[in-house]
Every structure is written in C-alpha cells, then in structure tokens.
Amino acid sequence: QNIYLLEDLRLDNMPVGGLSNGSDLWIKVKTYYGEYRNFNSIVLHHEFSSNILKKNYKNVKRWSAFSENFYGTDRDRLLGDYDYSRGSSHLIHLQGFVYNYGKVDYENDFNTYAEILFTEPKKLSTLAEQYPIIHKKLLKLKEIYISEGYNKKFPDEYLTN
C-alpha cells in the first residue's frame, strides 16, 4: 500500500480531499476549505478505512445493513456542499449517522465513523452514549478493524462499552 501526498487532487474535475482504490491512498495536503483542524488526519483515516472495509465483502454487508434505507438521499447536495455534508443533527444521529455525508453511501458512512473515531474519540463516545444505533455501529467498526488485523487492542478512549 502506498500513500501519496498531493497539493491538488480532483475527481471528475472536482476538488476532493482524498481518494482510495483499495490498496493506495491519495491525500490532498493543502485544503480548499481553508485551514480545517486535523484535516489531513481526518482525510487519512477516512480514505484508509475504505481499504479496511473493502477487504472482505462480508464487512460491507455487515456495515450497510444498519442504515441502507437512508443511503443515497440528498446525494448531489452532500457531494457538492461541504458545510452541509459536515453538518449533523439529532435526526441524523437517530438515523445512525455522525455527519450528513454518511448518507451518500455505505462506504462514506463507514469512513465518517473511522475519521471521528481516530481524530475525535470523545465526541464519538458521547454520541454513542446518546444514540443506540451509533453505539452499535461503533462496536461494528471495531469488530471490522479487528477482523482485518488492525488495532487488536483499541485504547479505552476509542471505545464505549
């Protein structure tokens, strides 16, 4: 697996923060949203988690079963409006998403969980305590990472019981 750090990165001529093809990662080092705290760490965990999820189709099936009825809703706006896609609300959390962007598809749903788990674990723990479906998805995320040989022992701050 290779990681490429780039000044500019585009998909279909639209700027993106990162991409993954299942084995390699491309990460944009300069942000086009201005200086966003932890942007590079967020993108790295977001894109890397795609590789973990897609290693085994069973992972995809186990993850997508949580929220499949919501995937694809508002897709164009989610892909084109960064502020909207990073937003969240009580309704979004009740549906099992940490950010609106998770509603694009199962992969981006998984990615948003991974990015927040490794960059803002306390925030995810708080959400998991308040929303049972987020708690279940957090435990499933841990299970998938461990089943693929990563993070045999997660630090306590990364998990809720």
PDB file of C-alpha atoms in Angstrom:
ATOM      1  CA  GLN A   1       0.000   0.000   0.000  1.00  0.00           C
ATOM      2  CA  ASN A   2       1.256   3.461  -0.948  1.00  0.00           C
ATOM      3  CA  ILE A   3       0.226   6.863   0.365  1.00  0.00           C
ATOM      4  CA  TYR A   4       0.628   9.854  -1.945  1.00  0.00           C
ATOM      5  CA  LEU A   5       0.525  13.410  -0.564  1.00  0.00           C
ATOM      6  CA  LEU A   6      -0.521  15.958  -3.180  1.00  0.00           C
ATOM      7  CA  GLU A   7      -1.030  19.691  -3.428  1.00  0.00           C
ATOM      8  CA  ASP A   8      -4.041  19.278  -5.746  1.00  0.00           C
ATOM      9  CA  LEU A   9      -6.421  16.340  -6.122  1.00  0.00           C
ATOM     10  CA  ARG A  10      -9.516  16.108  -8.307  1.00  0.00           C
ATOM     11  CA  LEU A  11     -12.111  13.534  -9.279  1.00  0.00           C
ATOM     12  CA  ASP A  12     -14.113  14.306 -12.418  1.00  0.00           C
ATOM     13  CA  ASN A  13     -12.502  17.766 -12.288  1.00  0.00           C
ATOM     14  CA  MET A  14     -13.963  18.438  -8.824  1.00  0.00           C
ATOM     15  CA  PRO A  15     -11.550  19.052  -5.913  1.00  0.00           C
ATOM     16  CA  VAL A  16     -11.506  16.272  -3.311  1.00  0.00           C
ATOM     17  CA  GLY A  17      -9.608  15.789  -0.059  1.00  0.00           C
ATOM     18  CA  GLY A  18      -8.632  12.173  -0.617  1.00  0.00           C
ATOM     19  CA  LEU A  19      -9.161   9.031  -2.666  1.00  0.00           C
ATOM     20  CA  SER A  20      -8.579   5.319  -2.222  1.00  0.00           C
ATOM     21  CA  ASN A  21      -8.544   2.437  -4.705  1.00  0.00           C
ATOM     22  CA  GLY A  22      -8.408  -0.411  -2.204  1.00  0.00           C
ATOM     23  CA  SER A  23      -4.640  -0.513  -1.979  1.00  0.00           C
ATOM     24  CA  ASP A  24      -3.303   3.036  -2.402  1.00  0.00           C
ATOM     25  CA  LEU A  25      -4.305   6.367  -0.868  1.00  0.00           C
ATOM     26  CA  TRP A  26      -4.060   9.847  -2.360  1.00  0.00           C
ATOM     27  CA  ILE A  27      -4.330  12.656   0.211  1.00  0.00           C
ATOM     28  CA  LYS A  28      -4.542  16.361  -0.577  1.00  0.00           C
ATOM     29  CA  VAL A  29      -2.184  18.164   1.772  1.00  0.00           C
ATOM     30  CA  LYS A  30      -3.492  21.698   1.213  1.00  0.00           C
ATOM     31  CA  THR A  31      -7.166  22.198   1.935  1.00  0.00           C
ATOM     32  CA  TYR A  32      -9.521  24.095  -0.324  1.00  0.00           C
ATOM     33  CA  TYR A  33     -11.853  24.746   2.601  1.00  0.00           C
ATOM     34  CA  GLY A  34      -9.311  26.898   4.400  1.00  0.00           C
ATOM     35  CA  GLU A  35      -7.389  25.629   7.352  1.00  0.00           C
ATOM     36  CA  TYR A  36      -9.544  22.960   8.936  1.00  0.00           C
ATOM     37  CA  ARG A  37      -8.295  21.458  12.208  1.00  0.00           C
ATOM     38  CA  ASN A  38      -6.892  17.959  11.756  1.00  0.00           C
ATOM     39  CA  PHE A  39      -7.899  17.965   8.077  1.00  0.00           C
ATOM     40  CA  ASN A  40      -5.036  15.707   6.952  1.00  0.00           C
ATOM     41  CA  SER A  41      -5.592  13.243   9.812  1.00  0.00           C
ATOM     42  CA  ILE A  42      -9.310  13.174   9.077  1.00  0.00           C
ATOM     43  CA  VAL A  43      -8.769  12.525   5.364  1.00  0.00           C
ATOM     44  CA  LEU A  44      -6.142   9.855   6.062  1.00  0.00           C
ATOM     45  CA  HIS A  45      -8.444   7.887   8.372  1.00  0.00           C
ATOM     46  CA  HIS A  46     -11.425   8.479   6.063  1.00  0.00           C
ATOM     47  CA  GLU A  47      -9.658   7.061   2.989  1.00  0.00           C
ATOM     48  CA  PHE A  48      -7.718   4.317   4.795  1.00  0.00           C
ATOM     49  CA  SER A  49     -10.923   2.940   6.279  1.00  0.00           C
ATOM     50  CA  SER A  50     -12.223   2.268   2.744  1.00  0.00           C
ATOM     51  CA  ASN A  51      -9.398  -0.215   2.262  1.00  0.00           C
ATOM     52  CA  ILE A  52     -10.279  -1.983   5.506  1.00  0.00           C
ATOM     53  CA  LEU A  53     -13.993  -2.130   4.726  1.00  0.00           C
ATOM     54  CA  LYS A  54     -13.486  -3.462   1.198  1.00  0.00           C
ATOM     55  CA  LYS A  55     -11.007  -6.208   2.121  1.00  0.00           C
ATOM     56  CA  ASN A  56     -13.919  -8.553   2.663  1.00  0.00           C
ATOM     57  CA  TYR A  57     -17.403  -8.300   1.169  1.00  0.00           C
ATOM     58  CA  LYS A  58     -18.848  -9.585   4.454  1.00  0.00           C
ATOM     59  CA  ASN A  59     -17.657  -6.333   6.046  1.00  0.00           C
ATOM     60  CA  VAL A  60     -19.672  -4.346   3.507  1.00  0.00           C
ATOM     61  CA  LYS A  61     -22.810  -6.402   4.140  1.00  0.00           C
ATOM     62  CA  ARG A  62     -22.441  -6.192   7.929  1.00  0.00           C
ATOM     63  CA  TRP A  63     -21.978  -2.430   7.820  1.00  0.00           C
ATOM     64  CA  SER A  64     -24.547  -1.463   5.196  1.00  0.00           C
ATOM     65  CA  ALA A  65     -27.336  -3.357   6.981  1.00  0.00           C
ATOM     66  CA  PHE A  66     -27.503  -0.613   9.634  1.00  0.00           C
ATOM     67  CA  SER A  67     -28.677   2.297   7.509  1.00  0.00           C
ATOM     68  CA  GLU A  68     -29.243   1.086   3.951  1.00  0.00           C
ATOM     69  CA  ASN A  69     -32.682   2.728   3.709  1.00  0.00           C
ATOM     70  CA  PHE A  70     -31.096   6.169   4.057  1.00  0.00           C
ATOM     71  CA  TYR A  71     -28.161   5.845   1.645  1.00  0.00           C
ATOM     72  CA  GLY A  72     -28.285   7.965  -1.483  1.00  0.00           C
ATOM     73  CA  THR A  73     -30.754  10.547  -0.169  1.00  0.00           C
ATOM     74  CA  ASP A  74     -29.642  14.095  -0.956  1.00  0.00           C
ATOM     75  CA  ARG A  75     -26.527  12.714  -2.719  1.00  0.00           C
ATOM     76  CA  ASP A  76     -25.899  15.675  -5.050  1.00  0.00           C
ATOM     77  CA  ARG A  77     -26.057  18.211  -2.235  1.00  0.00           C
ATOM     78  CA  LEU A  78     -23.899  16.033   0.028  1.00  0.00           C
ATOM     79  CA  LEU A  79     -21.193  15.763  -2.630  1.00  0.00           C
ATOM     80  CA  GLY A  80     -21.290  19.443  -3.611  1.00  0.00           C
ATOM     81  CA  ASP A  81     -21.807  21.353  -0.356  1.00  0.00           C
ATOM     82  CA  TYR A  82     -19.004  20.786   2.158  1.00  0.00           C
ATOM     83  CA  ASP A  83     -20.628  22.692   5.035  1.00  0.00           C
ATOM     84  CA  TYR A  84     -23.892  20.795   4.596  1.00  0.00           C
ATOM     85  CA  SER A  85     -22.140  17.431   4.296  1.00  0.00           C
ATOM     86  CA  ARG A  86     -20.208  18.007   7.550  1.00  0.00           C
ATOM     87  CA  GLY A  87     -23.349  19.037   9.398  1.00  0.00           C
ATOM     88  CA  SER A  88     -25.188  16.868  11.850  1.00  0.00           C
ATOM     89  CA  SER A  89     -28.402  16.965  13.825  1.00  0.00           C
ATOM     90  CA  HIS A  90     -30.484  14.963  16.258  1.00  0.00           C
ATOM     91  CA  LEU A  91     -32.386  13.422  13.309  1.00  0.00           C
ATOM     92  CA  ILE A  92     -29.163  12.443  11.531  1.00  0.00           C
ATOM     93  CA  HIS A  93     -27.916  10.804  14.741  1.00  0.00           C
ATOM     94  CA  LEU A  94     -31.216   8.955  15.254  1.00  0.00           C
ATOM     95  CA  GLN A  95     -30.763   7.539  11.736  1.00  0.00           C
ATOM     96  CA  GLY A  96     -27.299   6.313  12.772  1.00  0.00           C
ATOM     97  CA  PHE A  97     -25.068   8.853  11.035  1.00  0.00           C
ATOM     98  CA  VAL A  98     -22.389  11.019  12.636  1.00  0.00           C
ATOM     99  CA  TYR A  99     -22.447  13.529   9.752  1.00  0.00           C
ATOM    100  CA  ASN A 100     -24.804  14.128   6.841  1.00  0.00           C
ATOM    101  CA  TYR A 101     -22.059  12.915   4.489  1.00  0.00           C
ATOM    102  CA  GLY A 102     -22.505   9.355   5.743  1.00  0.00           C
ATOM    103  CA  LYS A 103     -25.809   9.250   3.876  1.00  0.00           C
ATOM    104  CA  VAL A 104     -24.002   9.276   0.495  1.00  0.00           C
ATOM    105  CA  ASP A 105     -23.400   5.506   0.665  1.00  0.00           C
ATOM    106  CA  TYR A 106     -22.255   2.717   2.990  1.00  0.00           C
ATOM    107  CA  GLU A 107     -18.581   3.430   2.306  1.00  0.00           C
ATOM    108  CA  ASN A 108     -18.745   7.111   3.256  1.00  0.00           C
ATOM    109  CA  ASP A 109     -20.840   6.196   6.280  1.00  0.00           C
ATOM    110  CA  PHE A 110     -18.068   3.843   7.432  1.00  0.00           C
ATOM    111  CA  ASN A 111     -15.431   6.462   6.553  1.00  0.00           C
ATOM    112  CA  THR A 112     -17.070   9.161   8.678  1.00  0.00           C
ATOM    113  CA  TYR A 113     -17.152   6.813  11.669  1.00  0.00           C
ATOM    114  CA  ALA A 114     -13.473   5.924  11.250  1.00  0.00           C
ATOM    115  CA  GLU A 115     -12.369   9.521  10.870  1.00  0.00           C
ATOM    116  CA  ILE A 116     -14.166  10.671  14.012  1.00  0.00           C
ATOM    117  CA  LEU A 117     -13.094   7.576  15.982  1.00  0.00           C
ATOM    118  CA  PHE A 118      -9.414   8.316  15.408  1.00  0.00           C
ATOM    119  CA  THR A 119      -9.490  12.132  15.464  1.00  0.00           C
ATOM    120  CA  GLU A 120     -12.254  12.962  17.974  1.00  0.00           C
ATOM    121  CA  PRO A 121     -12.861   9.783  20.002  1.00  0.00           C
ATOM    122  CA  LYS A 122     -14.546  11.594  22.903  1.00  0.00           C
ATOM    123  CA  LYS A 123     -17.102  13.114  20.517  1.00  0.00           C
ATOM    124  CA  LEU A 124     -17.937   9.670  19.123  1.00  0.00           C
ATOM    125  CA  SER A 125     -18.166   8.188  22.620  1.00  0.00           C
ATOM    126  CA  THR A 126     -20.613  10.919  23.618  1.00  0.00           C
ATOM    127  CA  LEU A 127     -22.755  10.256  20.535  1.00  0.00           C
ATOM    128  CA  ALA A 128     -22.631   6.504  21.205  1.00  0.00           C
ATOM    129  CA  GLU A 129     -23.879   7.064  24.758  1.00  0.00           C
ATOM    130  CA  GLN A 130     -26.828   9.115  23.475  1.00  0.00           C
ATOM    131  CA  TYR A 131     -27.818   7.129  20.361  1.00  0.00           C
ATOM    132  CA  PRO A 132     -28.100   3.308  20.472  1.00  0.00           C
ATOM    133  CA  ILE A 133     -27.596   2.849  16.712  1.00  0.00           C
ATOM    134  CA  ILE A 134     -24.374   4.883  16.805  1.00  0.00           C
ATOM    135  CA  HIS A 135     -23.229   2.692  19.699  1.00  0.00           C
ATOM    136  CA  LYS A 136     -23.948  -0.462  17.649  1.00  0.00           C
ATOM    137  CA  LYS A 137     -22.158   0.940  14.618  1.00  0.00           C
ATOM    138  CA  LEU A 138     -19.136   1.922  16.715  1.00  0.00           C
ATOM    139  CA  LEU A 139     -18.876  -1.645  18.014  1.00  0.00           C
ATOM    140  CA  LYS A 140     -19.256  -2.983  14.451  1.00  0.00           C
ATOM    141  CA  LEU A 141     -16.485  -0.639  13.271  1.00  0.00           C
ATOM    142  CA  LYS A 142     -14.201  -2.026  15.985  1.00  0.00           C
ATOM    143  CA  GLU A 143     -15.149  -5.590  15.037  1.00  0.00           C
ATOM    144  CA  ILE A 144     -14.341  -4.979  11.367  1.00  0.00           C
ATOM    145  CA  TYR A 145     -10.972  -3.361  12.123  1.00  0.00           C
ATOM    146  CA  ILE A 146     -10.009  -6.242  14.414  1.00  0.00           C
ATOM    147  CA  SER A 147     -11.221  -8.892  11.931  1.00  0.00           C
ATOM    148  CA  GLU A 148      -8.880  -7.369   9.340  1.00  0.00           C
ATOM    149  CA  GLY A 149      -5.919  -7.445  11.732  1.00  0.00           C
ATOM    150  CA  TYR A 150      -5.853  -3.794  12.804  1.00  0.00           C
ATOM    151  CA  ASN A 151      -5.859  -2.395  16.314  1.00  0.00           C
ATOM    152  CA  LYS A 152      -6.060  -5.642  18.277  1.00  0.00           C
ATOM    153  CA  LYS A 153      -6.496  -3.526  21.387  1.00  0.00           C
ATOM    154  CA  PHE A 154      -8.172  -0.165  20.942  1.00  0.00           C
ATOM    155  CA  PRO A 155      -7.258   2.451  23.565  1.00  0.00           C
ATOM    156  CA  ASP A 156     -10.140   2.972  26.006  1.00  0.00           C
ATOM    157  CA  GLU A 157     -10.793   6.481  24.725  1.00  0.00           C
ATOM    158  CA  TYR A 158     -11.681   4.983  21.333  1.00  0.00           C
ATOM    159  CA  LEU A 159     -14.475   2.818  22.648  1.00  0.00           C
ATOM    160  CA  THR A 160     -17.611   2.770  24.639  1.00  0.00           C
ATOM    161  CA  ASN A 161     -18.817  -0.464  26.221  1.00  0.00           C
TER     162      ASN A 161
END
